[in-house]
Coordinates of C-alpha atoms in Angstrom, one line a residue:
Chain A
M151 CA 12.5 -22.8 85.1
P152 CA 12.1 -22.5 81.6
D153 CA 13.5 -24.8 79.1
S154 CA 16.6 -23.7 77.1
Q155 CA 17.4 -24.0 73.5
G156 CA 20.4 -26.6 75.3
D157 CA 17.5 -28.7 76.6
I158 CA 15.4 -28.7 73.4
D159 CA 18.6 -29.1 71.2
R160 CA 19.2 -32.4 73.1
E161 CA 15.6 -33.9 73.2
I162 CA 16.1 -33.1 69.2
A163 CA 19.3 -35.1 69.1
D164 CA 17.8 -38.2 71.0
I165 CA 14.9 -38.7 69.0
A166 CA 16.6 -38.2 65.9
T167 CA 19.1 -41.0 67.1
A168 CA 16.6 -42.9 67.9
A169 CA 14.8 -42.7 64.7
A170 CA 18.2 -43.1 62.7
K171 CA 18.6 -46.5 64.9
A172 CA 15.3 -47.5 63.9
V173 CA 15.9 -46.9 60.1
A174 CA 19.2 -48.6 60.5
G175 CA 17.0 -51.4 62.0
G176 CA 15.1 -52.2 58.5
E177 CA 12.2 -49.9 59.9
P178 CA 11.0 -47.8 56.6
E179 CA 12.4 -43.9 56.8
P180 CA 9.9 -42.2 58.1
E181 CA 8.0 -39.4 54.9
H182 CA 5.7 -37.5 57.9
V183 CA 5.8 -35.4 61.0
S184 CA 5.7 -37.4 64.3
R185 CA 2.2 -36.1 65.8
D186 CA 4.0 -37.1 69.2
Y187 CA 7.0 -34.7 69.2
P188 CA 7.6 -33.5 73.0
P189 CA 10.6 -30.5 71.6
Y190 CA 7.5 -28.6 70.3
R191 CA 5.8 -28.1 73.5
S192 CA 2.3 -27.8 72.5
S193 CA 2.4 -31.2 70.5
V194 CA 2.1 -32.9 73.8
L195 CA -1.6 -32.8 74.8
R196 CA -2.8 -32.6 71.2
H197 CA -2.1 -35.5 69.7
P198 CA -4.0 -38.5 69.4
R199 CA -2.5 -41.4 71.9
L200 CA -4.7 -44.3 69.9
P201 CA -3.6 -45.2 66.5
L202 CA -5.4 -44.2 63.8
I203 CA -8.0 -46.6 62.0
L204 CA -7.3 -47.2 58.4
T205 CA -10.8 -46.7 56.3
E206 CA -11.0 -48.5 53.0
E207 CA -14.7 -48.0 52.5
A208 CA -14.4 -44.2 52.3
D209 CA -15.8 -42.6 49.4
T210 CA -16.5 -38.9 50.4
E211 CA -13.1 -38.3 51.9
L212 CA -12.0 -39.6 48.0
R213 CA -13.3 -36.3 46.4
G214 CA -13.3 -33.0 47.8
P215 CA -14.1 -29.6 47.5
V216 CA -13.8 -27.5 44.4
F217 CA -12.8 -24.0 43.8
G218 CA -13.5 -21.6 40.8
V219 CA -12.7 -18.1 39.7
T220 CA -15.3 -17.0 42.2
D221 CA -13.1 -17.8 44.6
V222 CA -10.0 -15.7 44.1
T223 CA -9.4 -12.4 42.8
E224 CA -6.6 -11.9 40.2
L225 CA -5.0 -9.5 42.9
D226 CA -5.2 -12.5 45.2
R227 CA -1.6 -13.5 44.3
D228 CA 0.4 -10.6 45.0
L229 CA 0.8 -9.9 48.7
T230 CA 2.5 -6.6 47.8
R231 CA 0.0 -4.8 46.4
H232 CA -3.0 -5.4 48.9
H233 CA -2.7 -1.9 50.3
P234 CA -1.9 1.6 48.7
G235 CA 2.1 1.5 49.4
E236 CA 4.9 -0.8 48.5
P237 CA 5.6 -3.4 51.7
L238 CA 8.9 -2.6 53.3
G239 CA 11.5 -6.0 52.1
E240 CA 13.2 -8.0 49.6
R241 CA 10.6 -8.9 47.1
I242 CA 10.5 -12.5 46.0
T243 CA 8.4 -14.3 43.8
V244 CA 7.6 -18.4 44.7
S245 CA 6.3 -20.4 42.2
G246 CA 6.0 -24.0 41.8
R247 CA 3.5 -27.4 41.0
V248 CA 1.1 -29.3 42.9
L249 CA 1.5 -32.9 42.1
D250 CA -0.2 -36.0 43.5
R251 CA 2.1 -38.9 44.3
S252 CA 2.1 -40.4 41.5
G253 CA 3.6 -37.3 39.9
R254 CA -0.1 -35.8 38.1
P255 CA -0.6 -32.1 38.3
V256 CA -3.6 -31.3 40.5
R257 CA -4.9 -28.6 38.3
G258 CA -7.1 -25.8 39.5
Q259 CA -7.4 -26.2 43.0
L260 CA -7.0 -23.5 45.9
V261 CA -3.4 -22.8 47.3
E262 CA -3.3 -20.3 49.9
V263 CA -0.4 -18.7 52.2
W264 CA 0.0 -16.7 55.2
Q265 CA 3.3 -15.3 56.5
A266 CA 5.1 -12.8 58.8
N267 CA 6.3 -9.6 57.2
A268 CA 10.1 -8.7 56.6
S269 CA 10.4 -7.8 60.5
G270 CA 9.1 -11.4 61.4
R271 CA 6.2 -10.0 62.5
Y272 CA 2.7 -11.3 61.5
A273 CA -0.5 -9.1 61.6
H274 CA -2.5 -10.9 64.3
D275 CA -3.2 -9.6 67.8
R276 CA -1.6 -11.9 69.3
D277 CA 1.8 -11.8 67.6
Q278 CA 2.9 -8.7 70.1
H279 CA 6.8 -9.0 69.7
P280 CA 8.4 -5.7 69.6
A281 CA 8.8 -5.6 65.4
P282 CA 7.0 -2.7 63.5
L283 CA 3.9 -3.9 61.5
D284 CA 3.7 -3.0 57.9
P285 CA 0.9 -0.7 57.0
N286 CA 1.4 -2.1 53.4
F287 CA 1.5 -5.5 54.4
T288 CA -0.7 -8.4 55.8
G289 CA 0.3 -11.5 54.4
T290 CA -2.3 -13.4 53.3
G291 CA -2.8 -15.0 49.5
R292 CA -4.2 -17.5 47.2
C293 CA -4.5 -18.5 44.1
L294 CA -5.8 -21.7 41.8
T295 CA -3.0 -23.6 40.6
D296 CA -3.2 -23.8 36.4
D297 CA -3.1 -26.8 33.9
E298 CA 0.3 -27.6 35.0
G299 CA -0.6 -27.5 38.5
R300 CA 1.7 -24.6 39.0
Y301 CA 0.7 -22.2 41.5
H302 CA 2.7 -17.9 41.9
F303 CA 2.7 -15.7 44.4
T304 CA 4.4 -12.2 44.7
T305 CA 5.3 -11.6 48.0
I306 CA 8.0 -10.2 50.5
K307 CA 10.4 -12.6 52.0
P308 CA 9.4 -13.3 56.1
G309 CA 11.3 -12.4 59.0
A310 CA 12.6 -15.1 61.5
Y311 CA 10.4 -14.3 64.7
P312 CA 10.7 -15.6 68.3
W313 CA 8.3 -17.7 70.4
R314 CA 7.9 -18.9 73.5
N315 CA 7.9 -22.9 73.2
H316 CA 11.4 -22.5 74.8
V317 CA 13.7 -19.8 76.2
N318 CA 15.5 -17.8 73.1
A319 CA 13.0 -19.7 70.3
W320 CA 13.4 -18.4 66.7
R321 CA 11.7 -19.9 63.8
P322 CA 13.2 -19.9 60.9
A323 CA 11.5 -18.0 57.9
H324 CA 8.8 -20.0 56.6
I325 CA 6.2 -19.2 54.3
H326 CA 2.6 -21.0 55.6
F327 CA 1.0 -23.2 52.6
S328 CA -2.4 -25.0 52.7
V329 CA -3.4 -27.1 49.4
F330 CA -6.1 -28.8 48.4
G331 CA -5.9 -32.0 46.1
T332 CA -8.8 -33.8 44.1
A333 CA -9.3 -35.9 47.1
F334 CA -10.2 -34.3 50.6
A335 CA -7.9 -36.9 52.1
Q336 CA -5.1 -35.6 50.3
R337 CA -5.5 -31.9 52.1
L338 CA -2.2 -30.6 53.0
V339 CA -1.2 -28.0 55.5
T340 CA 2.6 -27.0 55.6
Q341 CA 5.3 -24.3 55.7
M342 CA 7.7 -23.4 52.9
Y343 CA 11.0 -22.9 54.1
F344 CA 14.2 -20.9 52.6
P345 CA 17.3 -22.6 51.5
N346 CA 20.1 -22.6 54.1
D347 CA 18.3 -21.3 57.1
P348 CA 21.0 -21.4 60.6
L349 CA 17.7 -21.7 62.7
F350 CA 17.2 -25.4 61.1
R351 CA 18.7 -27.0 63.8
Y352 CA 17.2 -25.1 66.7
D353 CA 13.8 -25.6 65.8
P354 CA 11.5 -28.3 67.0
I355 CA 8.9 -28.0 64.6
F356 CA 10.7 -28.0 61.4
N357 CA 12.7 -31.1 63.0
S358 CA 9.3 -32.8 63.8
V359 CA 10.1 -34.2 60.7
P360 CA 12.5 -37.0 61.4
S361 CA 14.0 -37.7 58.2
E362 CA 16.1 -35.7 56.9
S363 CA 15.6 -35.9 53.3
A364 CA 11.7 -35.3 54.1
R365 CA 12.4 -32.0 56.1
Q366 CA 14.4 -31.4 52.5
R367 CA 11.4 -31.3 51.0
M368 CA 10.0 -28.3 52.5
I369 CA 12.8 -26.4 51.7
A370 CA 12.5 -24.1 48.3
A371 CA 15.1 -23.1 46.0
Y372 CA 16.7 -20.7 45.2
D373 CA 15.7 -19.9 40.9
H374 CA 17.5 -17.6 39.3
D375 CA 15.3 -18.0 36.4
L376 CA 12.3 -17.1 38.1
S377 CA 14.0 -14.2 39.4
S378 CA 13.0 -10.7 37.6
P379 CA 15.8 -8.3 36.6
E380 CA 15.7 -4.9 39.0
W381 CA 12.4 -6.5 40.7
S382 CA 12.3 -9.6 42.9
L383 CA 14.6 -12.8 43.4
G384 CA 12.7 -16.5 42.7
Y385 CA 12.4 -19.3 44.8
R386 CA 10.7 -22.5 43.4
W387 CA 8.7 -24.9 45.2
D388 CA 6.9 -28.0 44.6
I389 CA 4.5 -29.7 46.5
V390 CA 3.6 -33.8 46.4
L391 CA 0.1 -34.6 48.3
D392 CA -0.1 -37.7 49.9
G393 CA -3.2 -39.7 49.8
P394 CA -5.2 -41.5 47.5
S395 CA -6.2 -38.8 45.0
A396 CA -9.3 -39.4 43.0
T397 CA -8.1 -40.5 39.8
W398 CA -11.6 -42.4 38.5
M399 CA -13.1 -38.9 38.0
E400 CA -10.2 -37.4 36.6
E401 CA -11.7 -38.7 32.8
G402 CA -14.8 -36.7 33.5
R403 CA -13.0 -33.4 33.8
Chain B
M57 CA 6.7 -39.5 44.7
K58 CA 7.5 -38.7 48.1
P59 CA 5.4 -36.5 49.3
T60 CA 6.0 -33.1 51.2
P61 CA 5.6 -33.2 55.0
S62 CA 3.0 -31.4 56.8
Q63 CA 3.5 -28.9 59.6
T64 CA 1.3 -27.0 62.1
V65 CA -0.9 -24.6 61.3
G66 CA 0.5 -22.5 64.1
P67 CA -1.1 -20.0 66.2
F68 CA -1.4 -17.2 63.2
Y69 CA -3.9 -18.5 60.7
G70 CA -6.7 -16.9 61.9
Y71 CA -6.3 -14.1 59.4
A72 CA -5.6 -15.8 56.4
L73 CA -7.7 -18.9 56.4
P74 CA -11.2 -18.6 58.6
Y75 CA -13.4 -16.3 56.7
P76 CA -16.2 -14.6 57.0
G77 CA -19.6 -17.2 56.6
G78 CA -16.9 -19.8 56.4
G79 CA -19.3 -22.2 58.4
E80 CA -23.0 -21.4 56.8
L81 CA -23.2 -24.2 54.3
A82 CA -27.0 -23.9 54.2
P83 CA -29.0 -20.4 54.0
A84 CA -30.4 -19.0 57.6
G85 CA -33.9 -20.1 57.7
H86 CA -34.1 -22.1 55.7
P87 CA -36.4 -24.9 56.8
D88 CA -33.9 -28.2 56.4
A89 CA -30.9 -26.2 57.6
V90 CA -29.5 -28.0 60.7
V91 CA -26.8 -27.0 62.7
V92 CA -24.1 -29.0 63.5
H93 CA -21.7 -28.1 66.7
G94 CA -19.0 -29.0 69.6
F95 CA -16.3 -28.4 71.1
V96 CA -12.3 -29.0 70.7
Y97 CA -10.8 -30.7 73.7
D98 CA -7.2 -31.6 74.4
G99 CA -5.3 -34.4 76.0
A100 CA -6.3 -32.4 79.5
G101 CA -9.8 -31.9 79.3
E102 CA -9.2 -28.0 78.0
P103 CA -11.0 -26.6 75.2
V104 CA -8.5 -25.6 72.4
P105 CA -9.3 -22.1 71.3
D106 CA -7.1 -22.0 68.5
A107 CA -8.1 -25.2 66.1
L108 CA -9.9 -24.9 62.5
L109 CA -11.9 -27.6 61.4
E110 CA -12.6 -27.9 57.7
F111 CA -16.0 -30.3 56.6
W112 CA -16.8 -32.0 53.2
Q113 CA -19.8 -33.9 52.9
A114 CA -22.1 -34.8 49.9
D115 CA -25.0 -32.5 49.1
P116 CA -28.8 -34.0 50.2
G117 CA -29.2 -35.8 47.3
G118 CA -25.9 -37.7 47.9
G119 CA -23.7 -36.1 45.3
L120 CA -20.0 -35.5 45.4
D121 CA -19.6 -33.4 42.7
G122 CA -18.9 -30.5 44.6
E123 CA -19.5 -26.7 43.8
P124 CA -17.1 -24.0 43.8
G125 CA -18.2 -20.5 45.5
S126 CA -17.1 -21.7 49.1
M127 CA -15.3 -18.5 49.8
R128 CA -16.6 -16.1 47.0
K129 CA -15.1 -13.3 46.8
D130 CA -15.7 -9.9 45.6
Q131 CA -14.3 -8.8 42.6
V132 CA -14.1 -4.9 43.7
N133 CA -12.3 -5.1 47.2
R134 CA -11.5 -8.3 47.5
S135 CA -13.9 -9.0 50.6
F136 CA -15.4 -12.2 51.0
A137 CA -19.1 -12.1 49.4
G138 CA -20.5 -15.0 51.0
R139 CA -22.2 -18.1 49.5
D140 CA -24.5 -17.7 46.5
L141 CA -27.4 -18.9 48.2
V142 CA -27.7 -20.9 44.9
R143 CA -25.0 -23.8 44.8
F144 CA -24.3 -26.6 47.9
T145 CA -20.5 -26.7 47.7
G146 CA -20.0 -28.9 50.7
F147 CA -17.1 -27.6 52.0
A148 CA -17.1 -25.4 55.1
R149 CA -14.4 -24.0 57.6
V150 CA -14.5 -22.5 61.0
A151 CA -12.3 -21.9 64.0
T152 CA -12.5 -22.6 67.3
D153 CA -13.9 -19.4 69.5
A154 CA -12.0 -18.6 72.8
D155 CA -14.3 -21.4 74.8
G156 CA -13.0 -23.8 72.0
Q157 CA -16.8 -24.3 70.3
W158 CA -17.5 -24.2 66.6
A159 CA -20.6 -24.8 64.7
V160 CA -21.7 -25.1 61.0
R161 CA -25.1 -24.8 59.6
T162 CA -25.9 -27.0 56.8
F163 CA -28.1 -29.6 55.4
R164 CA -27.9 -33.4 55.9
P165 CA -25.6 -35.2 53.7
G166 CA -27.8 -38.0 51.6
A167 CA -26.4 -41.2 51.2
T168 CA -23.7 -41.3 48.7
G169 CA -24.9 -45.0 47.6
P170 CA -27.3 -47.6 48.1
G171 CA -26.9 -49.1 51.5
R172 CA -24.4 -46.5 52.6
V173 CA -24.3 -44.3 55.8
P174 CA -24.1 -40.8 55.4
Y175 CA -21.4 -38.5 57.0
I176 CA -19.4 -35.3 57.1
S177 CA -15.9 -35.6 56.9
V178 CA -13.7 -33.6 59.5
C179 CA -10.4 -32.2 58.8
V180 CA -8.8 -31.0 62.5
F181 CA -5.8 -28.6 62.2
A182 CA -4.6 -27.1 65.3
R183 CA -2.0 -25.2 66.9
G184 CA 0.6 -28.1 68.4
L185 CA -1.1 -30.5 66.2
L186 CA 2.2 -31.1 63.4
H187 CA -0.1 -33.3 60.8
H188 CA -4.0 -32.8 60.5
L189 CA -6.5 -35.7 61.4
Y190 CA -9.4 -36.7 60.0
T191 CA -12.7 -38.1 61.7
R192 CA -16.4 -38.2 61.0
I193 CA -19.6 -36.7 62.1
Y194 CA -22.4 -39.4 61.7
F195 CA -26.2 -38.4 62.5
E196 CA -26.7 -41.8 63.5
D197 CA -25.3 -45.1 65.0
S198 CA -25.7 -47.7 62.4
A199 CA -24.1 -51.4 62.4
S200 CA -24.6 -51.4 58.1
D201 CA -21.6 -48.8 58.0
P202 CA -18.4 -50.7 58.0
L203 CA -16.9 -48.2 60.2
L204 CA -19.0 -47.8 63.3
A205 CA -19.6 -51.5 62.9
S206 CA -15.6 -52.2 63.4
L207 CA -15.3 -50.3 66.3
E208 CA -16.1 -50.9 69.7
P209 CA -19.3 -48.7 71.3
D210 CA -17.2 -46.1 73.3
R211 CA -15.1 -45.5 70.4
R212 CA -18.1 -45.5 68.0
A213 CA -20.1 -43.3 70.0
T214 CA -17.2 -40.5 69.3
L215 CA -18.3 -40.3 65.8
V216 CA -22.1 -40.1 66.4
A217 CA -23.6 -36.7 67.0
T218 CA -26.5 -36.1 69.7
A219 CA -29.6 -34.3 68.5
G220 CA -30.4 -31.5 70.1
P221 CA -33.5 -29.3 70.3
G222 CA -33.9 -27.3 67.3
G223 CA -32.5 -29.2 64.9
T224 CA -28.9 -29.2 66.5
H225 CA -26.4 -32.1 66.6
R226 CA -23.6 -32.0 68.9
L227 CA -20.5 -33.9 68.4
D228 CA -17.3 -33.1 70.4
I229 CA -14.0 -33.6 69.1
H230 CA -11.2 -34.9 71.6
L231 CA -7.9 -34.7 70.6
Q232 CA -6.4 -36.9 73.6
G233 CA -7.9 -38.6 76.4
E234 CA -10.3 -41.1 78.2
R235 CA -12.7 -39.9 75.5
E236 CA -9.8 -39.8 72.4
T237 CA -11.9 -39.2 68.9
V238 CA -11.3 -42.0 66.3
F239 CA -9.3 -40.5 63.9
L240 CA -8.8 -42.2 60.3
E241 CA -6.6 -42.6 57.7
F242 CA -7.3 -43.6 54.0
R243 CA -5.1 -45.7 51.7

């Protein structure tokens, strides 16, 4: 018998109750996901059971790959211009800053995005759900952050899409982000969500982040100043990278 | 500032993140090139066909400055142009194939300082994995490495590649289970 949304809802609620109890009992508010999150069925066999080993003598991981103008084209950041015609959907601009935990901008680093089209369909052969592909939209983009750590993309608002975690499972609309810091140990892959999505409460991936305030950090804000007249709606989303940054090399850059 | 939480790379990164030549850090046919390869397995011992691995390492002289050009783009048609055959970028990215196997062609990293044991840093992403995992590939077991020295022999073995024929080095990654790989965190 496949799991229903009600089964998943109960599991999400039970884990949330236990997490709230732990915080009330003095545990620190968790800042990240729980890798072991059974409501997301695919996580069950794909997370380590043993604790991570804290490694204090790292040096390689405190530095990281370097990207430059040779790794991107100016057009890469505009996902609406990768085909001869205009994609269907609601044109949006998404912009924000990439910062380290101290609030310092991460400069000149690579930000990559990928997403479903306006109908909620990925340009991927394994996404076969019956929503139309858009011949004018692939849904991948990249750019380098500027001196203030700012990134900027023009794209189409992605649609929600169904998946097979349980019966009637739907992902809230999101854009996947891949971000590099100055240290490899700051690497981040995450998803940016849109404000007030009615699907948040049903989604085990979104809810794998146990803390409400941490979940809010994955949701972009509508920003009217970022909207362009008769052109696009603006969303602002800042990204804060965890992990040790390569501060000691900053002077040389 | 509080960090942005991680979310899984999901099932559909394949048309966005991997790129042609992503695992070719060293030019084909270079006499010093080595192939590092392995499989990724889940907790049931099944291969993981939708994992994405990233590698970051020192150059053969132990330098960690890195160079741009890992994802060089053709500025005419936005296709991937491949690395430039001159600069060693230190970064590779490959997805596992349908068998759960991955491979990169690279140079062995040099020691990053006196007494340092060289290794390749690995970052693992996968559908079902909500937050990436870091591990390492060492080419030899050495008591002078503080991480290796701190681990029991069976755990230590999960970080040390096995040399094979023709300059190949194999290391499998077990996300869970009896042979679970040692995964790391940094402060």
